[in-house]
Structures are given as C-alpha cells and as structure tokens.
Short mmCIF file of C-alpha atoms in Angstrom, two decimals:
data_model
loop_
_atom_site.label_atom_id
_atom_site.label_comp_id
_atom_site.label_asym_id
_atom_site.label_seq_id
_atom_site.Cartn_x
_atom_site.Cartn_y
_atom_site.Cartn_z
CA MET A 1 16.85 -14.03 17.58
CA THR A 2 15.48 -13.67 21.08
CA LYS A 3 11.88 -12.79 21.72
CA GLU A 4 12.86 -9.35 23.06
CA LYS A 5 15.12 -8.60 20.08
CA ARG A 6 12.36 -9.63 17.61
CA HIS A 7 9.87 -7.44 19.48
CA LEU A 8 12.26 -4.48 19.26
CA CYS A 9 12.84 -5.02 15.53
CA MET A 10 9.15 -5.38 14.72
CA SER A 11 8.21 -2.32 16.79
CA HIS A 12 10.49 -0.12 14.68
CA ILE A 13 8.71 -0.90 11.39
CA LYS A 14 6.87 2.18 10.15
CA GLY A 15 3.34 2.22 8.81
CA LYS A 16 3.50 5.54 6.97
CA ASN A 17 6.04 7.21 4.71
CA THR A 18 7.77 3.95 3.88
CA ARG A 19 10.33 3.62 1.10
CA PRO A 20 7.84 1.97 -1.32
CA GLU A 21 5.39 4.80 -0.63
CA TRP A 22 8.06 7.41 -1.34
CA ILE A 23 8.90 5.75 -4.67
CA VAL A 24 5.27 5.97 -5.83
CA ARG A 25 4.78 9.51 -4.51
CA ARG A 26 7.90 10.87 -6.20
CA PHE A 27 6.93 9.25 -9.50
CA LEU A 28 3.39 10.66 -9.35
CA PHE A 29 4.59 14.15 -8.44
CA HIS A 30 7.20 14.07 -11.23
CA HIS A 31 4.42 13.27 -13.71
CA GLY A 32 2.27 16.18 -12.57
CA PHE A 33 -0.17 14.40 -10.26
CA ARG A 34 -1.04 16.11 -6.99
CA TYR A 35 -2.39 14.17 -4.05
CA ARG A 36 -3.15 14.07 -0.35
CA LEU A 37 -1.61 11.61 2.08
CA HIS A 38 -3.30 9.30 4.60
CA ASP A 39 -6.68 11.04 4.57
CA LYS A 40 -8.46 9.80 7.69
CA ARG A 41 -11.86 10.85 6.31
CA ILE A 42 -11.64 8.06 3.73
CA PRO A 43 -12.04 4.40 4.81
CA GLY A 44 -8.68 2.73 5.35
CA SER A 45 -6.74 6.04 5.35
CA PRO A 46 -5.26 5.37 1.90
CA ASP A 47 -1.57 6.10 1.42
CA ILE A 48 -2.27 8.37 -1.54
CA VAL A 49 -5.55 10.10 -2.41
CA LEU A 50 -6.05 11.57 -5.87
CA SER A 51 -9.33 13.40 -5.27
CA ARG A 52 -9.53 14.85 -8.76
CA TYR A 53 -9.62 11.34 -10.23
CA HIS A 54 -11.66 9.87 -7.37
CA THR A 55 -8.84 7.34 -6.92
CA VAL A 56 -6.98 6.04 -3.90
CA ILE A 57 -3.70 4.13 -3.86
CA PHE A 58 -2.63 1.68 -1.19
CA VAL A 59 1.07 0.78 -1.17
CA ASN A 60 0.97 -2.48 0.77
CA GLY A 61 3.84 -4.28 2.40
CA CYS A 62 3.87 -7.91 1.29
CA PHE A 63 4.42 -9.28 4.80
CA TRP A 64 1.87 -7.17 6.67
CA HIS A 65 -0.92 -7.64 4.11
CA SER A 66 -0.24 -11.34 3.33
CA HIS A 67 0.63 -11.01 -0.33
CA ASP A 68 1.15 -14.29 -2.17
CA CYS A 69 4.86 -13.80 -2.84
CA LEU A 70 8.26 -14.72 -1.40
CA HIS A 71 8.33 -11.69 0.90
CA ALA A 72 5.22 -12.71 2.86
CA LYS A 73 6.43 -15.70 4.85
CA LEU A 74 5.07 -16.07 8.35
CA PRO A 75 7.56 -16.23 11.22
CA LYS A 76 8.26 -19.73 12.46
CA THR A 77 7.66 -18.77 16.08
CA ASN A 78 4.35 -17.70 17.62
CA THR A 79 2.55 -18.76 14.44
CA ASP A 80 -0.94 -18.71 15.97
CA PHE A 81 -0.55 -15.01 16.80
CA TRP A 82 0.79 -14.15 13.33
CA GLU A 83 -1.85 -16.15 11.46
CA ALA A 84 -4.63 -14.42 13.42
CA LYS A 85 -3.03 -11.01 12.89
CA MET A 86 -2.64 -11.51 9.14
CA ARG A 87 -6.21 -12.82 8.85
CA ARG A 88 -7.52 -9.69 10.64
CA ASN A 89 -5.41 -7.47 8.37
CA LYS A 90 -6.82 -9.13 5.24
CA GLU A 91 -10.39 -8.88 6.54
CA ARG A 92 -9.93 -5.20 7.44
CA ASP A 93 -8.42 -4.49 4.01
CA ALA A 94 -11.28 -6.24 2.20
CA ASP A 95 -13.83 -4.32 4.28
CA ASN A 96 -12.14 -0.99 3.51
CA TYR A 97 -11.92 -1.77 -0.22
CA SER A 98 -15.61 -2.67 -0.42
CA LYS A 99 -16.55 0.55 1.41
CA LEU A 100 -14.44 2.55 -1.03
CA TYR A 101 -15.95 0.83 -4.07
CA SER A 102 -19.46 1.46 -2.75
CA MET A 103 -18.58 5.15 -2.34
CA GLY A 104 -17.50 5.28 -6.00
CA TRP A 105 -13.71 5.38 -5.46
CA ASN A 106 -11.24 3.66 -7.76
CA VAL A 107 -8.87 1.57 -5.65
CA ILE A 108 -5.33 0.82 -6.78
CA LEU A 109 -3.18 -1.66 -4.87
CA ILE A 110 0.57 -1.58 -5.29
CA TRP A 111 2.53 -4.32 -3.56
CA GLU A 112 5.98 -3.78 -2.11
CA CYS A 113 7.42 -6.56 -4.31
CA GLU A 114 6.15 -4.74 -7.42
CA LEU A 115 8.48 -1.86 -6.54
CA LYS A 116 11.64 -3.96 -6.46
CA PRO A 117 14.15 -2.65 -9.05
CA SER A 118 13.41 -5.40 -11.58
CA ARG A 119 9.65 -4.63 -11.69
CA GLN A 120 9.46 -1.01 -10.54
CA ASN A 121 9.44 0.70 -13.92
CA ASP A 122 6.65 -1.49 -15.35
CA THR A 123 4.53 -1.05 -12.22
CA LEU A 124 4.84 2.73 -12.22
CA GLU A 125 4.26 3.03 -15.98
CA ASN A 126 1.08 0.93 -15.62
CA LEU A 127 -0.05 3.23 -12.81
CA ILE A 128 0.47 6.34 -14.94
CA SER A 129 -1.34 4.86 -17.94
CA PHE A 130 -4.31 3.93 -15.72
CA LEU A 131 -4.43 7.46 -14.29
CA ARG A 132 -4.19 8.99 -17.76
CA LYS A 133 -7.21 6.93 -18.80
CA MET A 134 -9.01 8.38 -15.78
CA ILE A 135 -8.17 11.90 -16.98
CA HIS A 136 -9.97 11.24 -20.27
CA GLN A 137 -13.06 10.02 -18.43
CA ILE A 138 -13.40 13.23 -16.42
#
C-alpha cells in the first residue's frame, strides 16, 4: 500500500457513530435505557451518557486505543509516529477516566473486540446486568 493510499484509508475512519457504537446503542434502547450521545460537557465526550445512572460508556476501537488484543497491531511503517500517537491516546484516555471518577461518574469501557459475534451477547448481557444493579442503588 502506498503512503498516499494508506493516508486516504486512514482519513476515512470515523470517530463517532461507528458500528460497535450502534450495536451497544440499539441494545440499550431495546432494553429501555435512554441516553445522550457524545456530550461535550463531560470529559472525554463519552460515546453514551446515561445521566440517570451517572454512568458513561466508551466504545473503544482496539487499534486506536491500544487494546491488548489481536486487532491492535501497530503498522509496520512509520512506527515512531504510531507509537507516539497511541501513547498520547492512552494518556488522554487515562486522564479523562480519572476526571470522570473524581466527578463521581461510573465509567464503562467496551472494546471493539468484545462486540465481535462470538463475544457480543455476553458483553451486552454483562452491561445490562451492571446497569440494573445501578438502578437498585438509586
């Protein structure tokens, strides 16, 4: 792949309303949960904000957020750039999570690989059971 072609491909990757995000949102809505999307008033602009439960959900792409799985391999070219970028992403994420915790928010992280067909049902059922526990605490 040429440098220009890779640049074109990478520039077309979306940051909002991704397929993994849609999967989680549809599941939550189907189970009666209502939410806001990408609230810029909250640190990190979480993908899903459940204000009633004081909970935010981040649906992270394994590559972009350096998850420790098969889908998070660094490109073999321009590795210095990618290592620095991924390090900054992880630092920014950690900073946002600590701000949210200090503000009293519950933070849920869902990784893209956890929404693959073989693991999707377990991941979403665990999410719902966590949120139902939150309902009983309110």
